[in-house]
Coordinates of N, CA and C and ligand atoms in Angstrom, one line a residue:
M102 N 0.8 -1.1 -0.1 CA 0.0 -0.1 -0.1 C 1.0 1.3 0.0
F103 N 0.3 2.4 -0.4 CA 0.9 3.6 -0.4 C 0.6 4.5 0.8
C104 N 1.4 5.1 1.3 CA 1.4 6.1 2.5 C 0.5 7.3 1.8
T105 N -0.6 7.7 2.6 CA -1.4 8.9 2.1 C -0.7 10.2 2.4
Y106 N 0.5 10.3 3.2 CA 0.9 11.4 3.5 C 2.2 11.8 2.7
C107 N 3.1 10.7 2.5 CA 4.2 10.9 1.7 C 4.4 10.2 0.3
G108 N 3.5 9.3 0.2 CA 3.3 8.5 -1.0 C 4.1 7.4 -1.2
K109 N 5.0 7.2 -0.1 CA 6.0 6.0 -0.2 C 5.2 4.7 -0.1
E110 N 5.8 3.5 -1.0 CA 5.0 2.3 -0.7 C 5.6 1.8 0.5
N111 N 4.7 0.9 1.1 CA 4.9 0.1 2.2 C 4.4 -1.3 2.1
P112 N 4.8 -2.1 3.0 CA 4.3 -3.5 3.0 C 2.7 -3.4 3.4
N113 N 1.8 -4.3 3.0 CA 0.4 -4.2 3.2 C 0.2 -4.2 4.6
D114 N 0.9 -5.0 5.5 CA 0.5 -5.2 6.9 C 1.4 -4.3 7.6
A115 N 2.0 -3.2 7.0 CA 2.6 -2.2 8.0 C 1.7 -1.3 8.7
K116 N 2.0 -1.0 10.0 CA 1.1 -0.2 10.8 C 1.6 1.4 10.8
F117 N 2.8 1.6 10.5 CA 3.3 2.8 10.2 C 4.1 3.0 8.9
C118 N 4.1 4.2 8.4 CA 4.9 4.4 7.2 C 6.5 4.3 7.5
N119 N 7.1 3.6 6.6 CA 8.6 3.5 6.8 C 9.2 4.8 6.5
A120 N 8.7 5.6 5.7 CA 9.5 7.0 5.2 C 9.0 7.9 6.2
C121 N 7.8 8.2 6.6 CA 7.4 9.6 7.4 C 6.8 9.2 8.7
G122 N 6.7 7.8 9.1 CA 6.3 7.4 10.3 C 4.9 7.6 10.8
K123 N 4.2 8.1 9.9 CA 2.7 8.3 10.0 C 1.8 6.8 10.3
S124 N 0.8 6.8 11.3 CA 0.1 5.7 11.4 C -0.8 5.4 10.4
F125 N -0.9 4.1 9.9 CA -1.9 3.9 8.9 C -3.4 3.6 9.5
S126 N -3.5 3.1 10.7 CA -4.7 2.8 11.3 C -5.5 3.7 11.7
E127 N -5.0 5.0 11.9 CA -5.7 6.1 12.6 C -6.6 6.8 11.5
D128 N -6.2 7.5 10.6 CA -7.1 8.2 9.9 C -6.9 8.1 8.4
S129 N -6.2 6.9 8.1 CA -6.1 6.6 6.6 C -7.1 5.5 6.2
K130 N -7.4 5.5 5.0 CA -8.4 4.5 4.6 C -7.7 3.3 3.8
P131 N -7.3 2.3 4.4 CA -6.7 1.3 3.7 C -7.0 0.7 2.4
N132 N -8.4 0.7 2.2 CA -9.1 0.1 1.1 C -8.8 1.0 -0.1
S133 N -9.0 2.4 0.1 CA -8.8 3.2 -1.1 C -7.2 3.4 -1.3
V134 N -6.4 3.2 -0.3 CA -5.1 3.5 -0.5 C -4.4 2.3 -1.4
Q135 N -4.9 1.2 -0.9 CA -4.4 -0.1 -1.6 C -4.8 -0.1 -3.1
Q136 N -5.9 0.4 -3.5 CA -6.4 0.4 -4.8 C -5.8 1.5 -5.8
T137 N -5.7 2.7 -5.2 CA -5.4 3.8 -6.0 C -4.0 4.1 -5.9
A138 N -3.1 4.5 -6.9 CA -1.9 5.0 -6.7 C -1.7 6.4 -6.0
P139 N -0.7 6.7 -5.1 CA -0.8 7.8 -4.3 C -1.1 9.1 -5.4
T140 N -1.7 10.0 -5.0 CA -2.0 11.2 -5.7 C -1.8 12.4 -4.6
K141 N -1.2 13.5 -5.3 CA -1.1 14.7 -4.5 C -2.2 15.3 -3.6
S142 N -3.3 15.0 -4.1 CA -4.6 15.4 -3.5 C -4.5 14.7 -2.1
A143 N -4.0 13.5 -1.8 CA -4.0 13.0 -0.6 C -3.5 13.9 0.5
A144 N -2.5 14.8 0.2 CA -1.9 15.5 1.1 C -2.8 16.8 1.4
E145 N -3.8 17.1 0.6 CA -4.3 18.4 0.6 C -4.8 18.8 1.9
P146 N -5.7 18.1 2.6 CA -6.4 18.6 3.7 C -5.4 19.1 4.8
T147 N -4.2 18.6 4.8 CA -3.2 19.2 5.9 C -2.3 20.0 5.4
A148 N -2.2 20.2 3.9 CA -1.2 20.9 3.3 C -1.6 22.3 2.8
N149 N -2.6 22.9 3.4 CA -3.4 24.1 3.0 C -2.4 25.2 2.8
M150 N -1.6 25.4 3.8 CA -0.6 26.6 4.0 C 0.3 26.4 3.0
A151 N 0.9 25.1 2.7 CA 1.9 25.0 1.6 C 1.2 25.2 0.3
I152 N 0.1 24.9 0.1 CA -0.6 25.0 -1.2 C -0.9 26.5 -1.4
A153 N -1.5 27.2 -0.5 CA -1.5 28.6 -0.4 C -0.3 29.4 -0.9
S154 N 0.9 28.9 -0.3 CA 2.1 29.4 -0.7 C 2.3 29.2 -2.2
L155 N 2.1 28.1 -2.7 CA 2.2 27.8 -4.3 C 1.3 28.7 -5.0
V156 N 0.0 28.9 -4.6 CA -0.9 29.6 -5.4 C -0.4 31.1 -5.4
F157 N -0.1 31.6 -4.2 CA 0.3 33.0 -4.2 C 1.5 33.2 -5.0
G158 N 2.4 32.1 -4.9 CA 3.8 32.2 -5.7 C 3.5 32.1 -7.3
I159 N 2.4 31.5 -7.6 CA 2.2 31.5 -9.2 C 1.3 32.6 -9.3
C160 N 0.6 33.4 -8.6 CA -0.1 34.5 -8.8 C 0.9 35.7 -9.1
S161 N 2.0 35.7 -8.1 CA 2.9 37.0 -8.1 C 3.5 37.0 -9.4
I162 N 3.7 36.1 -10.3 CA 4.5 36.2 -11.7 C 3.7 37.0 -12.6
P163 N 2.6 36.5 -12.9 CA 1.8 37.2 -14.1 C 1.4 38.7 -13.6
T164 N 1.1 38.8 -12.3 CA 0.7 40.0 -11.8 C 1.8 41.1 -11.8
A165 N 3.0 40.6 -11.7 CA 4.1 41.6 -11.9 C 4.0 42.4 -13.1
F166 N 3.4 41.9 -14.2 CA 3.1 42.6 -15.5 C 2.0 43.5 -15.5
L167 N 1.1 43.2 -14.5 CA -0.2 44.1 -14.4 C -0.3 45.0 -13.3
A168 N -0.1 44.5 -12.2 CA -0.2 45.2 -10.9 C 0.8 44.9 -10.1
I169 N 1.9 45.8 -9.9 CA 3.2 45.5 -9.1 C 2.7 45.3 -7.8
W170 N 2.0 46.1 -7.1 CA 1.8 46.0 -5.8 C 1.1 44.8 -5.4
F171 N 0.2 44.4 -6.1 CA -0.6 43.1 -5.8 C 0.4 42.1 -6.1
S172 N 1.3 42.0 -7.1 CA 2.2 41.0 -7.3 C 3.2 40.9 -6.0
L173 N 3.8 41.9 -5.5 CA 4.6 42.2 -4.5 C 3.7 41.5 -3.1
L174 N 2.6 41.8 -3.0 CA 1.8 41.2 -1.9 C 1.8 39.6 -2.0
C175 N 1.4 39.3 -3.2 CA 1.4 37.8 -3.3 C 2.8 37.3 -3.2
A176 N 3.7 37.5 -3.7 CA 5.1 37.2 -3.6 C 5.6 37.1 -2.1
I177 N 5.3 38.2 -1.3 CA 5.7 38.1 0.1 C 4.9 37.1 0.8
T178 N 3.6 37.0 0.5 CA 2.7 36.1 1.2 C 3.1 34.7 0.9
S179 N 3.4 34.3 -0.4 CA 3.9 32.9 -0.7 C 5.2 32.6 0.1
I180 N 6.2 33.6 0.1 CA 7.4 33.4 0.7 C 7.2 33.0 2.2
V181 N 6.3 34.0 2.8 CA 6.2 33.8 4.3 C 5.5 32.5 4.7
L182 N 4.3 32.3 3.8 CA 3.7 30.9 4.1 C 4.5 29.8 3.8
G183 N 5.3 29.9 2.8 CA 6.2 28.7 2.3 C 7.2 28.4 3.5
K184 N 7.8 29.6 4.1 CA 8.6 29.5 5.2 C 8.1 29.0 6.3
I185 N 6.8 29.4 6.8 CA 6.2 28.9 8.1 C 6.0 27.3 7.9
S186 N 5.4 27.0 6.8 CA 5.0 25.7 6.5 C 6.5 24.8 6.6
L187 N 7.5 25.2 6.2 CA 8.7 24.5 6.1 C 9.2 24.5 7.4
D188 N 9.3 25.7 8.0 CA 9.8 25.7 9.6 C 8.9 24.8 10.5
Q189 N 7.7 25.0 10.3 CA 6.9 23.9 11.2 C 6.8 22.4 10.7
K190 N 7.4 22.2 9.6 CA 7.5 21.0 9.1 C 6.1 20.4 8.8
R191 N 5.3 21.3 8.3 CA 4.0 20.8 7.9 C 4.0 20.1 6.7
P192 N 2.9 19.3 6.3 CA 2.8 18.7 5.0 C 2.9 19.5 3.9
G193 N 3.3 18.9 2.7 CA 3.3 19.8 1.4 C 4.6 20.5 1.2
K194 N 5.7 19.9 1.7 CA 7.0 20.4 1.6 C 7.2 21.0 0.1
D195 N 6.9 20.0 -0.7 CA 7.1 20.5 -2.2 C 6.4 21.6 -2.7
Y196 N 5.2 21.7 -2.2 CA 4.3 23.1 -2.5 C 4.9 24.2 -1.9
A197 N 5.5 24.1 -0.6 CA 6.0 25.1 0.1 C 7.2 25.7 -0.6
K198 N 8.0 24.6 -1.1 CA 9.4 25.0 -1.7 C 9.2 25.7 -2.9
W199 N 8.1 25.1 -3.8 CA 7.8 25.8 -5.1 C 7.2 27.2 -4.9
G200 N 6.4 27.2 -3.9 CA 5.6 28.5 -3.6 C 6.8 29.5 -3.3
S201 N 7.7 29.1 -2.4 CA 8.7 30.3 -2.1 C 9.7 30.5 -3.2
K202 N 10.0 29.4 -4.1 CA 10.8 29.8 -5.4 C 9.9 30.6 -6.2
L203 N 8.8 30.4 -6.5 CA 7.9 31.2 -7.5 C 7.6 32.6 -6.9
G204 N 7.5 32.6 -5.5 CA 7.4 34.0 -4.9 C 8.5 34.8 -5.0
A205 N 9.8 34.1 -5.1 CA 10.9 34.9 -5.0 C 11.1 35.5 -6.6
I206 N 10.8 34.6 -7.4 CA 10.8 34.9 -8.9 C 9.8 36.1 -9.1
G207 N 8.6 36.1 -8.6 CA 7.7 37.1 -8.7 C 8.1 38.5 -8.1
L208 N 8.8 38.3 -6.9 CA 9.3 39.5 -6.2 C 10.4 40.1 -7.0
G209 N 11.3 39.2 -7.6 CA 12.3 39.7 -8.3 C 11.9 40.5 -9.7
I210 N 10.7 40.0 -10.3 CA 10.3 40.6 -11.6 C 9.8 42.1 -11.0
S211 N 8.9 42.0 -9.9 CA 8.4 43.2 -9.5 C 9.3 44.2 -9.1
V212 N 10.3 43.9 -8.5 CA 11.4 44.7 -8.0 C 12.2 45.4 -9.2
A213 N 12.3 44.4 -10.2 CA 13.0 44.9 -11.6 C 12.1 46.0 -12.1
F214 N 10.8 45.5 -12.2 CA 9.8 46.7 -12.8 C 9.9 48.0 -12.0
I215 N 9.8 47.9 -10.7 CA 9.9 49.2 -9.8 C 11.1 49.9 -10.1
I216 N 12.3 49.1 -10.4 CA 13.6 49.8 -10.6 C 13.6 50.6 -12.1
I217 N 12.8 49.8 -13.0 CA 12.8 50.3 -14.4 C 12.0 51.5 -14.4
Y218 N 10.8 51.7 -13.5 CA 10.0 52.5 -13.6 C 10.5 53.8 -13.1
F219 N 11.2 53.6 -11.9 CA 12.1 54.8 -11.3 C 13.0 55.5 -12.1
V220 N 13.9 54.5 -13.0 CA 14.9 54.8 -13.8 C 14.3 55.7 -15.0
S221 N 13.0 55.3 -15.5 CA 12.3 56.0 -16.7 C 11.8 57.4 -16.1
I222 N 11.2 57.3 -15.0 CA 10.6 58.5 -14.2 C 11.8 59.6 -14.2
F223 N 13.0 59.2 -13.8 CA 14.0 60.2 -13.3 C 14.7 60.5 -14.8
G224 N 14.7 59.6 -15.5 CA 15.3 59.9 -16.9 C 14.3 60.9 -17.7
A225 N 13.0 60.5 -17.5 CA 12.1 61.6 -18.1 C 12.4 62.9 -17.6
L226 N 12.2 62.9 -16.1 CA 12.6 64.4 -15.4 C 13.9 65.0 -15.8
A227 N 14.8 64.1 -16.0 CA 16.2 64.7 -16.5 C 16.0 65.3 -17.8
F228 N 15.3 64.6 -18.8 CA 15.2 65.0 -20.1 C 14.3 66.3 -20.2
I229 N 13.3 66.4 -19.3 CA 12.4 67.4 -19.4 C 13.2 68.7 -18.8
S230 N 13.9 68.6 -17.7 CA 14.6 69.8 -17.2 C 15.8 70.2 -18.2
D231 N 16.1 69.2 -19.0 CA 17.3 69.7 -20.1 C 16.3 70.6 -21.1
L232 N 15.2 70.1 -21.3 CA 14.3 70.8 -22.5 C 13.9 72.1 -22.1
I233 N 13.6 72.3 -20.6 CA 12.9 73.5 -20.3 C 14.0 74.8 -20.6
P234 N 15.3 74.8 -20.2 CA 16.0 76.0 -20.4 C 16.0 76.2 -21.9
S235 N 16.1 75.2 -22.8 CA 16.1 75.4 -24.2 C 14.9 76.1 -24.8
L236 N 13.6 75.5 -24.1 CA 12.5 76.1 -24.5 C 12.2 77.5 -24.2
S237 N 12.7 77.9 -23.1 CA 12.7 79.3 -22.4 C 13.7 80.3 -23.1
R238 N 14.5 79.7 -23.7 CA 15.5 80.6 -24.6 C 14.9 81.3 -25.7
Ligands
ZN455 ZN1 4.7 8.2 4.8

């Protein structure tokens, strides 16, 4: 059978998972576990924070092109949630890792856009201030 928490294969008579140590008798359903291959959805009920981190991480990238502040918010949320769920060793480690990674990418893109905006604003200001004396002449 397959562990519902980590997906590792275990002997059918095993009482605990060899990989993560979770008990099979408590809240797992042996019948459905034996018949179906492990899916990531098996970890969903307890991996909400890690999944939220992943969702915010994914959201932070496209929104960097549309709404930088929203993207920054998503990126920071995904990094914080990912860090919390990794620190607390919550389930869904992969979600949390990818959430943090994508959040970092989203953050990087947002910061790059902010820098580009400031550079272009100051560039435009410098250009205008160069123009004004020549216009008044
Ligand atoms: Zn396990």
